[in-house]
Short mmCIF file of C-alpha atoms and ligand atoms in Angstrom, two decimals:
data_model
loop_
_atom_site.label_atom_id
_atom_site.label_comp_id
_atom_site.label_asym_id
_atom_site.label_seq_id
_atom_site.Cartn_x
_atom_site.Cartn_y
_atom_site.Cartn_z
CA UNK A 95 105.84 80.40 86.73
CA UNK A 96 109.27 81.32 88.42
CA UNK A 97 110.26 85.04 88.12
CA UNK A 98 114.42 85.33 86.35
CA UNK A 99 116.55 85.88 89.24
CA UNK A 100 117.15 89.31 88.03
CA UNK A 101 113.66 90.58 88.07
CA UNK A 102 111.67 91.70 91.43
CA UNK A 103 108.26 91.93 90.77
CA UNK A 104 105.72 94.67 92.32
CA UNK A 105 102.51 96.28 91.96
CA UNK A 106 101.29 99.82 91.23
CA UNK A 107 97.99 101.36 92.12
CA UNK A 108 96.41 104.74 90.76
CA UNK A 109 93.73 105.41 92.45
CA UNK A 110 91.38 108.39 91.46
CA UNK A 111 88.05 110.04 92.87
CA UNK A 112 86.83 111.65 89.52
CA UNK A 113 89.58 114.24 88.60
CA UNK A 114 91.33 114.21 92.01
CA UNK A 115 94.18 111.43 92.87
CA UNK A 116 95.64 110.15 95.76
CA UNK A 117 99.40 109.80 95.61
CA UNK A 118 101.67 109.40 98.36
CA UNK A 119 104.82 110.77 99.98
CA UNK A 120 107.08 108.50 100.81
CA UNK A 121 109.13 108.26 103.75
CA UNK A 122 111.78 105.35 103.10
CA UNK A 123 112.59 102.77 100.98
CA UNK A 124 112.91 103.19 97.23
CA UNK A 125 111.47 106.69 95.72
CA UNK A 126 112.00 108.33 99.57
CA UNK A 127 111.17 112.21 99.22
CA UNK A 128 108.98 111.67 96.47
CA UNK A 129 105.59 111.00 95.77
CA UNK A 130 103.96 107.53 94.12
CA UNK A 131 101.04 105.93 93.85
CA UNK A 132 100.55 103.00 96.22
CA UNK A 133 101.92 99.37 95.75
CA UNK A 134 104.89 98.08 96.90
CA UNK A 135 106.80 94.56 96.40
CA UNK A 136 105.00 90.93 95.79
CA UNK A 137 105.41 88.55 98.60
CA UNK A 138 106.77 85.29 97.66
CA UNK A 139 104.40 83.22 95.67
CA UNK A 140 101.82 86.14 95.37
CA UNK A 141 99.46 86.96 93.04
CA UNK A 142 99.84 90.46 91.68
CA UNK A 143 96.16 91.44 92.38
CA UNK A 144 96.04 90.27 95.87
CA UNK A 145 99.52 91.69 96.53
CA UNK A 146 97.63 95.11 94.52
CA UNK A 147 95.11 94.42 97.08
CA UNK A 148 97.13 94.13 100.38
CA UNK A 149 99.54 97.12 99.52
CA UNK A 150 96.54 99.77 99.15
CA UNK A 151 95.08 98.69 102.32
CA UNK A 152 98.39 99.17 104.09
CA UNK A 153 99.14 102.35 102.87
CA UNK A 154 95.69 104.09 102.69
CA UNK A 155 93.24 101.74 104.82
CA UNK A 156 91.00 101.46 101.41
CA UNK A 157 89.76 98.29 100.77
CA UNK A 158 89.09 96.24 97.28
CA UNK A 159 88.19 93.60 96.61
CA UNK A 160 90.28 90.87 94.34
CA UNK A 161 87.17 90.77 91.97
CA UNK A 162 87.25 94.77 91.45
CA UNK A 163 91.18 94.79 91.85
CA UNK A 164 91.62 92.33 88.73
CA UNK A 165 89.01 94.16 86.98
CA UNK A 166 91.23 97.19 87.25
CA UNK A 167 94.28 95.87 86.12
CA UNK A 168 95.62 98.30 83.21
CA UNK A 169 98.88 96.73 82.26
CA UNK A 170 102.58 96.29 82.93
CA UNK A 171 105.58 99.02 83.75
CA UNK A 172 109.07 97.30 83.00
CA UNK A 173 112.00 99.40 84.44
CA UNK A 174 115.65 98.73 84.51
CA UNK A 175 118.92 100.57 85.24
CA UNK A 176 122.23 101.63 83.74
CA UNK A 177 123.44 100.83 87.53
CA UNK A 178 121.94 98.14 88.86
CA UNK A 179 121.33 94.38 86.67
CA UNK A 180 117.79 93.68 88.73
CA UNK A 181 114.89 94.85 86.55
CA UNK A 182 111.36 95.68 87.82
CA UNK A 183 108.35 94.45 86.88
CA UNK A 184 105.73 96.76 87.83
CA UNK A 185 101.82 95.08 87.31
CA UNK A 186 99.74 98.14 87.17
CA UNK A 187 96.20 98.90 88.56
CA UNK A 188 93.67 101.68 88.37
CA UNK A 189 91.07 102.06 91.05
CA UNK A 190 88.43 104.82 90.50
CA UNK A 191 86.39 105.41 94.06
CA UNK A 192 83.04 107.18 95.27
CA UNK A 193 83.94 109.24 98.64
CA UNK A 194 80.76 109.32 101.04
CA UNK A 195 80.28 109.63 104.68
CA UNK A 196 77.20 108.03 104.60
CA UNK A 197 75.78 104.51 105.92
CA UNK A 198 72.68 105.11 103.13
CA UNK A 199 74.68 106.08 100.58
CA UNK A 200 76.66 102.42 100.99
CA UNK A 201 73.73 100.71 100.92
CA UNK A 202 72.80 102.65 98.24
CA UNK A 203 75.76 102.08 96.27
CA UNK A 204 76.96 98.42 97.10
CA UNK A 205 74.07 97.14 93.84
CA UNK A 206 76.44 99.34 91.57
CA UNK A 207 79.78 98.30 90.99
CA UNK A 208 80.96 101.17 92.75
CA UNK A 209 83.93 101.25 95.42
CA UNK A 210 82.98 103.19 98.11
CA UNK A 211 85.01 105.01 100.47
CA UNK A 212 84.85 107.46 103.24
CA UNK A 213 87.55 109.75 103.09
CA UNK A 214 87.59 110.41 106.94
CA UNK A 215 88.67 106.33 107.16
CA UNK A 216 91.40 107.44 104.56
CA UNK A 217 95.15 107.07 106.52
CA UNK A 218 98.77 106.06 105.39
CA UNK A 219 100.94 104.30 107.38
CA UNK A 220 104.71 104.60 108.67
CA UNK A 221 106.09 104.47 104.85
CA UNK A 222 103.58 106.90 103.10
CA UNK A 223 101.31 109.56 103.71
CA UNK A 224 98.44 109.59 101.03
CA UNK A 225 97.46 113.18 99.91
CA UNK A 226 94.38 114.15 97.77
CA UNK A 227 95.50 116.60 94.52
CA UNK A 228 92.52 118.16 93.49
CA UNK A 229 93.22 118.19 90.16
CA UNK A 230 95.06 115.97 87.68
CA UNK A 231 97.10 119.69 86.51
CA UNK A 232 98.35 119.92 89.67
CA UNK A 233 99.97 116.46 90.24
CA UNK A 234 103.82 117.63 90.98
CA UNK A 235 105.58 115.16 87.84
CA UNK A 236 108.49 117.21 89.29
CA UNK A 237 108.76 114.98 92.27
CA UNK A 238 107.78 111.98 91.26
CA UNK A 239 109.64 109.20 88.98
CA UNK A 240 110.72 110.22 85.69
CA UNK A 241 108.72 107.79 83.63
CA UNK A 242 104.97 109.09 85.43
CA UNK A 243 105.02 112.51 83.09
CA UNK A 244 104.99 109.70 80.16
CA UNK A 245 102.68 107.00 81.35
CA UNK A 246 100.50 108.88 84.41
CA UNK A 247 99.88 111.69 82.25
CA UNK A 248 98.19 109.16 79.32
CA UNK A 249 96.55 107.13 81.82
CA UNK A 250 94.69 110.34 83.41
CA UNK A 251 93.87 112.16 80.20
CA UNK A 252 92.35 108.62 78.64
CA UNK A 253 88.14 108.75 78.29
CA UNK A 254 88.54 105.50 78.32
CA UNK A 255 90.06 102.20 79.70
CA UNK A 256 93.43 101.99 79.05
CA UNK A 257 96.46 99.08 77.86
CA UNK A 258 99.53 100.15 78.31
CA UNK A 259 103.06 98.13 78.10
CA UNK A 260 105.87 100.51 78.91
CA UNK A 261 109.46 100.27 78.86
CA UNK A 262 111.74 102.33 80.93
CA UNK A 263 115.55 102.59 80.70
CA UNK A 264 116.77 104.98 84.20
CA UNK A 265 120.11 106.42 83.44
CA UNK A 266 123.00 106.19 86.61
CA UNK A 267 121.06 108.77 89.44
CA UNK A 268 117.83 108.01 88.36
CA UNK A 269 116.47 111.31 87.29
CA UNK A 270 116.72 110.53 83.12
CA UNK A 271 114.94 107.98 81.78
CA UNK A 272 115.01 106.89 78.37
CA UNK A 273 111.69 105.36 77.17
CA UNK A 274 112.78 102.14 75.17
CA UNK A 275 109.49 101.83 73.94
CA UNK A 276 105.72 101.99 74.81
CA UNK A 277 102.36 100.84 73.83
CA UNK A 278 99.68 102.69 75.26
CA UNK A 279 96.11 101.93 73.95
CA UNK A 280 92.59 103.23 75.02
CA UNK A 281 89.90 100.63 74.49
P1 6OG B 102 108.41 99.48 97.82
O1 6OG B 102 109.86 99.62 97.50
O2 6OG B 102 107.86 100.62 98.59
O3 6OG B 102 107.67 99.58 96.41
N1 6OG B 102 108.00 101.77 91.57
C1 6OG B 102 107.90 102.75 90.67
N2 6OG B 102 106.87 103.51 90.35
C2 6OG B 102 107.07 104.42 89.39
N3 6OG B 102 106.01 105.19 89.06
N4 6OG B 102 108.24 104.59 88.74
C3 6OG B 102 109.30 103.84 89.05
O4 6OG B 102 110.42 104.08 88.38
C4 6OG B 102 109.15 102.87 90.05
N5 6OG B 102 109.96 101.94 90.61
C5 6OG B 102 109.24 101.30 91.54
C6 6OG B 102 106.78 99.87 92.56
C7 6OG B 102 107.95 100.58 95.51
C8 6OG B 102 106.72 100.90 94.69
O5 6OG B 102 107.10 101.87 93.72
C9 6OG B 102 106.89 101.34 92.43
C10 6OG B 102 106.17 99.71 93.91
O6 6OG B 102 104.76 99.86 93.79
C11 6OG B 102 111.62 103.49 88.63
O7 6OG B 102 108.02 98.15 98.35
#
């Protein structure tokens, strides 16, 4: 399959501990200033789940595997822009983890389908700096993109597993976006 020209390709990552997320402040590239969840752009040829795979490993040191990563694929974000032609395709992920500090508590776990992590091994990198927010109330929409207080928000409250197919338009300066449509489905 060989992505339009016009379309860059990336993926997304929520990743929760029960009602706390870690999001992350970024300190260049696209979205600088502002916080995200983790992902970043697929390398040429790559598969969206590894790429899901290698980009939360590089910004938080957690590690999933491809089997759990596909399993927690939740759908697609499509964004484009009044001022720029390149649209984004954004495959989107959403990785609930166990925190433990304990070797017996692995062992413990690794029969369930559980990912485990220890948040003292928990570190960003050069780009981002993760940050725990202890409670989905308190994520600050206000300095994140536009289109997370329409699709974050869903994903968060949902009992359930989610679908979701979103549609973003970003006005010129980024901060308005226009939702051209959405399909957001618990299952
Ligand atoms: P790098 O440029 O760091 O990847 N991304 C967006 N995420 C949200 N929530 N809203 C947007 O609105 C986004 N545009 C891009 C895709 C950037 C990361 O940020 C995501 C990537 O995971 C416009 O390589």
């Amino acid at each position: 399959k060989i992505a339009p020209r016009n379309r860059k390709e990336f993926s997304l990552i929520v990743l929760t501990n029960e009602n706390r997320i870690l999001i992350g402040l970024k300190h260049r590239g696209f979205g600088k200033g502002m916080f995200n969840s983790f992902g970043g752009k697929l390398e040429k040829g790559e598969d969206p789940v590894v790429a899901a795979c290698r980009e939360l490993h590089e910004e938080t040191g957690i590690s999933v595997t491809v089997k759990h990563m596909t399993e927690s694929k939740i759908g697609i974000l499509h964004f484009t822009f009044e001022d720029d032609p390149v649209e984004m395709c954004v495959h989107l992920f959403r990785v609930n983890v166990s925190c433990c500090g304990h070797a017996t508590d692995k062992a413990d776990n690794a029969a369930s389908e559980q990912i485990l992590v220890d948040p003292l091994t928990i570190r960003g990198c050069d780009e981002i700096t993760p940050e725990w927010i202890e409670n989905f109330y308190h994520i600050p929409l206000h300095n994140m993109f536009a289109d997370d207080s329409i699709w974050l928000t869903f994903v968060l409250a949902s009992k359930k597993k989610v679908v979701l197919d979103g549609w973003f338009h970003f006005l010129a300066g980024g901060q308005e976006v226009n939702t051209i449509h959405h399909h957001f489905v618990d299952i």
